[in-house]
Tab-separated table of C-alpha atoms and ligand atoms in Angstrom:
chain	number	residue	atom	x	y	z
F	1	UNK	CA	-5.871	-21.606	-12.882
F	2	UNK	CA	-9.259	-19.899	-12.803
F	3	UNK	CA	-9.770	-16.742	-9.702
F	4	UNK	CA	-12.804	-16.924	-8.093
F	5	UNK	CA	-14.279	-13.672	-6.607
F	6	UNK	CA	-16.653	-13.334	-3.955
F	7	UNK	CA	-18.630	-10.384	-2.510
F	8	UNK	CA	-18.476	-9.696	0.910
F	9	UNK	CA	-20.362	-6.931	2.723
F	10	UNK	CA	-17.467	-4.632	3.683
F	11	UNK	CA	-18.890	-3.779	6.949
F	12	UNK	CA	-20.685	-6.780	7.962
F	13	UNK	CA	-19.082	-9.992	6.118
F	14	UNK	CA	-20.819	-13.334	5.738
F	15	UNK	CA	-19.008	-15.541	7.946
F	16	UNK	CA	-19.609	-18.658	5.301
F	17	UNK	CA	-17.964	-16.570	3.028
F	18	UNK	CA	-14.733	-15.927	4.977
F	19	UNK	CA	-14.774	-18.962	6.063
F	20	UNK	CA	-14.316	-20.485	2.396
F	21	UNK	CA	-11.362	-17.534	2.055
F	22	UNK	CA	-9.971	-19.620	5.538
F	23	UNK	CA	-10.328	-22.768	4.405
F	24	UNK	CA	-7.790	-21.723	1.327
F	25	UNK	CA	-5.390	-20.069	3.637
F	26	UNK	CA	-5.056	-22.943	6.332
F	27	UNK	CA	-4.586	-25.412	3.101
F	28	UNK	CA	-1.660	-23.336	2.058
F	29	UNK	CA	-3.087	-21.443	-0.838
F	30	UNK	CA	-3.024	-17.765	-1.155
F	31	UNK	CA	-5.917	-15.478	-0.771
F	32	UNK	CA	-6.700	-11.617	-1.754
F	33	UNK	CA	-8.810	-9.813	0.618
F	34	UNK	CA	-9.701	-5.903	1.152
F	35	UNK	CA	-7.986	-3.886	3.932
F	36	UNK	CA	-8.448	-0.097	5.045
F	37	UNK	CA	-4.885	0.697	2.870
F	38	UNK	CA	-4.828	-1.277	-0.081
F	39	UNK	CA	-5.977	-5.038	-1.270
F	40	UNK	CA	-3.572	-7.538	0.346
F	41	UNK	CA	-2.752	-11.185	-1.143
F	42	UNK	CA	-2.171	-13.287	1.864
F	43	UNK	CA	-1.026	-16.768	2.629
F	44	UNK	CA	-0.351	-18.240	6.317
F	45	UNK	CA	2.775	-16.628	7.417
F	46	UNK	CA	4.248	-19.455	9.361
F	47	UNK	CA	3.839	-22.077	6.220
F	48	UNK	CA	6.874	-21.120	3.827
F	49	UNK	CA	5.348	-23.225	1.161
F	50	UNK	CA	2.150	-21.164	0.973
F	51	UNK	CA	4.009	-17.465	1.734
F	52	UNK	CA	5.915	-18.943	-1.322
F	53	UNK	CA	3.185	-18.921	-3.684
F	54	UNK	CA	2.674	-14.946	-2.736
F	55	UNK	CA	6.082	-14.413	-4.118
F	56	UNK	CA	5.219	-16.793	-7.639
F	57	UNK	CA	2.056	-14.685	-8.146
F	58	UNK	CA	3.502	-11.227	-7.734
F	59	UNK	CA	6.625	-11.699	-9.618
F	60	UNK	CA	8.273	-10.417	-6.334
F	61	UNK	CA	12.059	-10.413	-5.883
F	62	UNK	CA	12.765	-12.896	-2.647
F	63	UNK	CA	14.827	-9.873	-1.491
F	64	UNK	CA	11.287	-7.387	-0.533
F	65	UNK	CA	9.964	-8.806	2.610
F	66	UNK	CA	6.362	-9.152	3.845
F	67	UNK	CA	3.988	-7.202	6.040
F	68	UNK	CA	2.465	-10.525	8.442
F	69	UNK	CA	-0.895	-9.192	10.101
F	70	UNK	CA	-2.460	-10.515	13.095
F	71	UNK	CA	-5.933	-10.144	14.571
F	72	UNK	CA	-4.653	-8.331	17.626
F	73	UNK	CA	-1.524	-6.976	19.681
F	74	UNK	CA	-1.780	-9.981	21.706
F	75	UNK	CA	-0.823	-12.035	18.577
F	76	UNK	CA	2.440	-10.440	18.316
F	77	UNK	CA	4.280	-12.884	20.225
F	78	UNK	CA	3.544	-15.340	17.375
F	79	UNK	CA	5.387	-13.251	15.020
F	80	UNK	CA	8.131	-11.479	17.013
F	81	UNK	CA	10.757	-12.061	19.635
F	82	UNK	CA	10.308	-8.499	21.040
F	83	UNK	CA	7.221	-5.742	21.443
F	84	UNK	CA	9.360	-2.888	22.813
F	85	UNK	CA	7.693	-0.703	25.010
F	86	UNK	CA	8.008	2.297	22.154
F	87	UNK	CA	6.374	-0.270	20.207
F	88	UNK	CA	3.345	-1.285	22.312
F	89	UNK	CA	2.538	2.589	22.555
F	90	UNK	CA	2.404	3.009	19.248
F	91	UNK	CA	0.349	-0.113	18.775
F	92	UNK	CA	-2.291	0.866	21.424
F	93	UNK	CA	-2.915	4.206	19.756
F	94	UNK	CA	-3.136	3.163	16.015
F	95	UNK	CA	-4.208	-0.204	15.703
F	96	UNK	CA	-6.470	-1.559	14.764
F	97	UNK	CA	-4.715	0.762	11.394
F	98	UNK	CA	-2.441	1.618	9.072
F	99	UNK	CA	0.459	1.480	10.874
F	100	UNK	CA	3.175	-1.610	10.406
F	101	UNK	CA	5.835	-1.831	13.022
F	102	UNK	CA	9.480	-3.314	12.168
F	103	UNK	CA	10.340	-5.714	15.371
F	104	UNK	CA	12.654	-8.885	15.684
F	105	UNK	CA	11.342	-11.935	14.397
F	106	UNK	CA	10.200	-14.768	16.084
F	107	UNK	CA	11.571	-18.292	15.186
F	108	UNK	CA	7.755	-19.295	14.024
F	109	UNK	CA	8.191	-16.758	11.238
F	110	UNK	CA	10.348	-18.467	8.299
F	111	UNK	CA	12.771	-16.737	6.651
F	112	UNK	CA	11.124	-16.372	3.340
F	113	UNK	CA	8.667	-13.751	5.158
F	114	UNK	CA	11.258	-11.395	6.131
F	115	UNK	CA	13.681	-11.916	3.209
F	116	UNK	CA	15.973	-13.636	4.850
F	117	UNK	CA	16.374	-10.651	7.791
F	118	UNK	CA	16.150	-10.654	11.269
F	119	UNK	CA	13.389	-8.532	11.766
F	120	UNK	CA	9.752	-8.701	10.634
F	121	UNK	CA	7.056	-6.264	9.842
F	122	UNK	CA	3.841	-6.552	11.828
F	123	UNK	CA	0.143	-5.140	11.622
F	124	UNK	CA	-3.085	-5.055	12.494
F	125	UNK	CA	-5.591	-4.190	10.244
F	126	UNK	CA	-8.903	-2.135	10.697
F	127	UNK	CA	-10.664	-3.396	7.584
F	128	UNK	CA	-13.629	-5.594	8.915
F	129	UNK	CA	-12.887	-8.411	6.039
F	130	UNK	CA	-9.400	-8.287	6.647
F	131	UNK	CA	-9.951	-9.083	10.524
F	132	UNK	CA	-12.714	-11.553	10.239
F	133	UNK	CA	-10.214	-13.586	8.027
F	134	UNK	CA	-7.459	-13.215	10.826
F	135	UNK	CA	-10.001	-14.071	13.593
F	136	UNK	CA	-11.098	-17.265	11.491
F	137	UNK	CA	-7.992	-18.516	10.378
F	138	UNK	CA	-6.281	-18.394	13.842
F	139	UNK	CA	-3.156	-17.523	12.571
F	140	UNK	CA	-0.940	-14.709	11.235
F	141	UNK	CA	-1.298	-13.968	7.404
F	142	UNK	CA	1.618	-12.523	5.319
F	143	UNK	CA	0.463	-10.276	2.942
F	144	UNK	CA	1.813	-7.597	0.564
F	145	UNK	CA	-0.069	-5.547	-1.882
F	146	UNK	CA	-2.425	-7.647	-3.964
F	147	UNK	CA	-0.808	-6.368	-7.261
F	148	UNK	CA	2.314	-7.899	-9.944
F	149	UNK	CA	5.501	-6.468	-8.322
F	150	UNK	CA	6.674	-2.756	-9.506
F	151	UNK	CA	3.176	-1.921	-10.492
F	152	UNK	CA	0.437	0.467	-8.705
F	153	UNK	CA	-1.346	-0.918	-5.363
F	154	UNK	CA	-4.644	-2.269	-6.237
F	155	UNK	CA	-7.510	-0.430	-4.521
F	156	UNK	CA	-10.438	-2.002	-6.397
F	157	UNK	CA	-11.371	-5.669	-6.846
F	158	UNK	CA	-10.959	-5.154	-11.063
F	159	UNK	CA	-7.605	-3.802	-10.176
F	160	UNK	CA	-6.821	-7.188	-8.309
F	161	UNK	CA	-7.871	-8.997	-11.437
F	162	UNK	CA	-6.421	-7.091	-13.833
F	163	UNK	CA	-3.189	-7.678	-12.206
F	164	UNK	CA	-3.451	-11.160	-10.942
F	165	UNK	CA	-6.186	-12.794	-12.692
F	166	UNK	CA	-5.504	-16.372	-12.880
F	167	UNK	CA	-2.521	-16.653	-10.790
F	168	UNK	CA	-4.850	-16.630	-7.597
F	169	UNK	CA	-7.651	-18.871	-6.692
F	170	UNK	CA	-9.287	-16.821	-5.027
F	171	UNK	CA	-10.685	-12.742	-4.503
F	172	UNK	CA	-12.682	-11.118	-1.750
F	173	UNK	CA	-14.044	-8.292	-3.024
F	174	UNK	CA	-15.313	-5.676	-0.276
F	175	UNK	CA	-15.387	-2.690	-2.762
F	176	UNK	CA	-12.849	0.605	-2.677
F	177	UNK	CA	-10.722	0.244	0.148
F	178	UNK	CA	-11.127	3.254	2.151
F	179	UNK	CA	-7.933	4.394	2.607
F	180	UNK	CA	-6.123	4.279	-1.002
F	181	UNK	CA	-2.609	4.075	0.025
F	182	UNK	CA	-0.260	1.906	1.945
F	183	UNK	CA	0.284	1.591	5.777
F	184	UNK	CA	2.892	3.968	7.241
F	185	UNK	CA	6.012	1.986	8.159
F	186	UNK	CA	8.560	2.314	11.374
F	187	UNK	CA	11.175	0.880	12.593
F	188	UNK	CA	11.291	-0.005	16.013
F	189	UNK	CA	13.614	-2.627	16.731
F	190	UNK	CA	15.965	-0.660	17.902
F	191	UNK	CA	16.026	2.741	20.402
F	192	UNK	CA	16.203	4.930	17.219
F	193	UNK	CA	12.501	4.809	15.503
F	194	UNK	CA	12.849	5.545	11.697
F	195	UNK	CA	9.987	6.183	9.528
F	196	UNK	CA	10.741	3.802	6.505
F	197	UNK	CA	6.981	4.432	4.378
F	198	UNK	CA	4.702	7.564	5.074
F	199	UNK	CA	1.819	6.911	5.014
F	200	UNK	CA	-2.024	7.772	6.061
F	201	UNK	CA	-0.778	8.584	10.119
F	202	UNK	CA	0.662	12.177	10.182
F	203	UNK	CA	4.154	12.032	11.158
F	204	UNK	CA	3.662	14.362	14.017
F	205	UNK	CA	0.941	11.924	15.557
F	206	UNK	CA	3.839	9.473	15.726
F	207	UNK	CA	6.532	11.624	17.014
F	208	UNK	CA	3.926	12.978	20.075
F	209	UNK	CA	4.107	9.199	21.369
F	210	UNK	CA	7.950	7.983	20.437
F	211	UNK	CA	9.745	11.649	20.121
F	212	UNK	CA	11.752	12.372	16.820
F	213	UNK	CA	11.816	10.314	13.728
F	214	UNK	CA	14.733	9.639	11.942
F	215	UNK	CA	14.192	10.146	8.276
F	216	UNK	CA	11.027	11.950	9.085
F	217	UNK	CA	11.666	16.074	8.281
F	218	UNK	CA	12.888	15.622	4.672
F	219	UNK	CA	10.214	14.565	2.028
F	220	UNK	CA	12.611	12.196	0.359
F	221	UNK	CA	12.783	8.392	-0.328
F	222	UNK	CA	14.820	7.034	2.265
F	223	UNK	CA	18.618	6.154	0.246
F	224	UNK	CA	21.375	3.765	1.719
F	225	UNK	CA	22.035	0.310	3.024
F	226	UNK	CA	19.452	-0.132	5.748
F	227	UNK	CA	16.543	1.430	3.796
F	228	UNK	CA	13.392	-0.918	3.171
F	229	UNK	CA	14.029	-3.039	0.377
F	230	UNK	CA	10.537	-2.373	-0.642
F	231	UNK	CA	11.394	1.713	-0.853
F	232	UNK	CA	13.037	1.092	-4.155
F	233	UNK	CA	12.186	3.704	-6.744
F	234	UNK	CA	10.325	2.508	-9.741
F	235	UNK	CA	7.268	1.006	-7.062
F	236	UNK	CA	3.794	1.461	-7.553
F	237	UNK	CA	4.214	2.998	-10.956
F	238	UNK	CA	1.443	3.085	-14.048
F	239	UNK	CA	2.981	1.090	-17.262
F	240	UNK	CA	2.287	4.402	-18.576
F	241	UNK	CA	5.209	6.751	-18.498
F	242	UNK	CA	4.331	9.269	-15.714
F	243	UNK	CA	5.955	12.688	-14.522
F	244	UNK	CA	4.668	15.589	-11.874
F	245	UNK	CA	4.778	19.140	-13.084
F	246	UNK	CA	4.721	22.165	-10.709
F	247	UNK	CA	2.107	23.312	-13.730
F	248	UNK	CA	0.656	20.188	-14.867
F	249	UNK	CA	-2.201	22.276	-17.437
F	250	UNK	CA	0.898	24.257	-18.784
F	251	UNK	CA	3.201	21.010	-18.952
F	252	UNK	CA	0.047	19.328	-20.447
F	253	UNK	CA	-0.444	21.928	-22.912
F	254	UNK	CA	2.775	21.706	-24.405
F	255	UNK	CA	2.801	17.966	-24.774
F	256	UNK	CA	-0.728	18.212	-26.535
F	257	UNK	CA	0.508	20.622	-28.954
F	258	UNK	CA	3.316	17.742	-30.058
F	259	UNK	CA	0.494	15.318	-30.869
F	260	UNK	CA	0.557	13.616	-27.710
F	261	UNK	CA	-2.307	11.806	-26.044
F	262	UNK	CA	-2.120	13.495	-22.369
F	263	UNK	CA	-3.717	12.267	-18.849
F	264	UNK	CA	-4.008	15.235	-16.476
F	265	UNK	CA	-4.055	14.208	-12.590
F	266	UNK	CA	-4.725	17.550	-11.167
F	267	UNK	CA	-6.188	19.071	-8.013
F	268	UNK	CA	-10.144	20.078	-7.908
F	269	UNK	CA	-9.275	23.371	-6.702
F	270	UNK	CA	-8.192	24.981	-10.337
F	271	UNK	CA	-10.252	26.716	-12.715
F	272	UNK	CA	-12.426	24.660	-14.768
F	273	UNK	CA	-10.179	23.392	-17.834
F	274	UNK	CA	-11.375	23.514	-21.257
F	275	UNK	CA	-12.146	20.301	-23.441
F	276	UNK	CA	-9.273	19.361	-25.729
F	277	UNK	CA	-8.963	16.794	-28.249
F	278	UNK	CA	-6.329	14.041	-27.015
F	279	UNK	CA	-6.498	15.562	-23.055
F	280	UNK	CA	-8.285	13.176	-19.901
F	281	UNK	CA	-8.392	15.030	-17.080
F	282	UNK	CA	-9.220	13.762	-13.363
F	283	UNK	CA	-9.594	15.811	-10.256
F	284	UNK	CA	-8.875	14.771	-6.674
F	285	UNK	CA	-10.205	16.642	-3.895
F	286	UNK	CA	-7.416	19.062	-1.892
F	287	UNK	CA	-7.840	17.375	1.193
F	288	UNK	CA	-4.400	15.195	1.546
F	289	UNK	CA	-6.628	12.017	3.452
F	290	UNK	CA	-9.604	12.088	-0.105
F	291	UNK	CA	-6.682	12.568	-1.856
F	292	UNK	CA	-4.823	9.733	-1.018
F	293	UNK	CA	-8.202	7.772	-0.943
F	294	UNK	CA	-8.599	8.220	-5.021
F	295	UNK	CA	-4.921	8.462	-6.099
F	296	UNK	CA	-4.393	4.722	-7.282
F	297	UNK	CA	-8.203	4.208	-8.432
F	298	UNK	CA	-7.357	7.662	-10.690
F	299	UNK	CA	-3.759	6.613	-11.740
F	300	UNK	CA	-5.232	3.225	-12.738
F	301	UNK	CA	-7.986	4.741	-14.612
F	302	UNK	CA	-5.173	6.918	-16.585
F	303	UNK	CA	-3.226	3.728	-17.315
F	304	UNK	CA	-5.688	2.065	-18.784
F	305	UNK	CA	-7.014	5.101	-21.426
F	306	UNK	CA	-3.830	3.907	-24.069
F	307	UNK	CA	-2.305	7.693	-23.420
F	308	UNK	CA	1.192	8.440	-24.077
F	309	UNK	CA	1.859	10.120	-21.076
F	310	UNK	CA	0.448	10.878	-17.536
F	311	UNK	CA	0.983	14.443	-16.019
F	312	UNK	CA	0.610	15.047	-12.137
F	313	UNK	CA	0.365	18.505	-10.808
F	314	UNK	CA	2.483	18.253	-7.890
F	315	UNK	CA	0.203	18.749	-4.312
F	316	UNK	CA	1.913	21.563	-1.970
F	317	UNK	CA	5.262	20.362	-0.449
F	318	UNK	CA	4.234	20.529	3.301
F	319	UNK	CA	3.944	17.855	5.971
F	320	UNK	CA	0.476	16.440	5.547
F	321	UNK	CA	0.956	15.548	1.552
F	322	UNK	CA	4.112	13.573	2.560
F	323	UNK	CA	2.945	10.178	2.024
F	324	UNK	CA	1.060	11.063	-1.520
F	325	UNK	CA	4.544	13.011	-2.363
F	326	UNK	CA	6.127	9.958	-1.526
F	327	UNK	CA	3.583	7.613	-3.871
F	328	UNK	CA	4.080	10.293	-6.759
F	329	UNK	CA	7.369	10.667	-6.482
F	330	UNK	CA	7.857	6.680	-6.813
F	331	UNK	CA	5.311	6.525	-9.913
F	332	UNK	CA	7.661	8.744	-12.035
F	333	UNK	CA	9.514	7.058	-14.601
Q	1	TXA	O1	-0.907	-0.966	3.943
Q	1	TXA	C1	-0.030	-2.015	3.640
Q	1	TXA	O2	0.668	-2.278	4.150
Q	1	TXA	C2	-0.664	-3.119	2.683
Q	1	TXA	C3	-1.406	-3.921	3.072
Q	1	TXA	C4	-1.834	-5.144	2.424
Q	1	TXA	O3	-1.427	-4.079	4.619
Q	1	TXA	N1	0.183	-4.177	2.477
Q	1	TXA	C5	1.511	-3.573	1.925
Q	1	TXA	O4	2.616	-4.511	1.511
Q	1	TXA	O5	1.637	-2.521	1.540
Q	1	TXA	P1	3.672	-4.321	0.329
Q	1	TXA	O6	4.498	-5.543	0.708
Q	1	TXA	O7	3.466	-3.796	-0.717
Q	1	TXA	O8	4.669	-3.281	1.329
Q	1	TXA	C6	5.476	-3.890	2.500
Q	1	TXA	C7	6.505	-2.839	3.059
Q	1	TXA	C8	7.521	-2.628	1.780
Q	1	TXA	O9	8.092	-1.562	1.472
Q	1	TXA	C9	8.936	-3.499	2.383
Q	1	TXA	O10	9.986	-3.493	2.134
Q	1	TXA	C10	8.409	-3.380	4.027
Q	1	TXA	O11	7.319	-3.080	4.055
Q	1	TXA	N2	9.008	-3.948	4.826
Q	1	TXA	C11	8.690	-5.493	5.186
Q	1	TXA	N3	9.566	-6.135	5.916
Q	1	TXA	C12	10.108	-5.055	6.592
Q	1	TXA	C13	11.605	-5.408	7.414
Q	1	TXA	N4	11.636	-6.362	8.101
Q	1	TXA	N5	12.151	-4.244	7.398
Q	1	TXA	C14	11.747	-3.347	6.780
Q	1	TXA	N6	11.048	-3.057	5.802
Q	1	TXA	C15	10.416	-4.059	5.611
Q	2	MG	MG1	3.253	-3.143	-2.557
């Protein structure tokens, strides 16, 4: 299969191009498209065969459920059997946007989407291309990140192609995705809300609406039988071994002295580093949102550079870095 790429204006996508993508989805095929977080690989959520193509293209285990995207909160009843009051308050505040809610599954959603479970993940994306596509098809779209399973999420069209070229019929190229990391996932299907995956929305903002979130205090990957399946470790990882260090520069020098080729990802605030053979340095802004926006793109670049090892300097262990530290922890191997 040849993957076709259509370049679309991320702010004002051409309806004719969106219609081409929409036709494919309505005919039961898959399409990669930009959201405000990362690129997604979408299929009609009520079509089990189409959703199966997502799992095949990604090599995704059937035990990992998908997020279903809808055009507005009014369409939640097509996906979920209940929309609890607490969930509605979160939706009102953060949709469209990078917040995914776990709700009871509606009959219309086949079990392949939810990995056999009775809950479903739902969100309304903010990206104009994603919204235009949802409105054009008029049905919910199931879409995980558009990368091969366990590898880094894609924030640019070229990342999607590197992972899925030849495995999907169409990619809508809307340029770099602004958010850079995946949506915040909150489980609101019981009375006790739980943070399953930190993201760009600060925990304090969520808690101001729903009260204390379980698992919100620690900056650790949730463990236990009821964690989100996609939260297993070794997720979002580059192929090159990656480690995090409190003093990345020190660690990188040590590895260089052993004759290894090292990539160093560090905050831009530190003093300018000398140019050394075997060392590739990338810097990211010290603002957590700007850092998140560039994180996966930087890791993709380092991963493509033929290095022996990637060293990342840990950003501060403070609440505003929760989501970035979570993604770094999963990239370690
Ligand atoms: O920003 C995003 O969320 C992107 C864009 C494309 O929307 N999507 C994304 O999908 O990151 P994916 O499949 O890479 O991650 C979905 C996460 C996984 O951790 C999965 O386990 C969790 O959501 N999830 C999905 N359905 C769930 C459910 N019913 N219960 C608990 N966790 C669920
Ligand atoms: Mg993913």
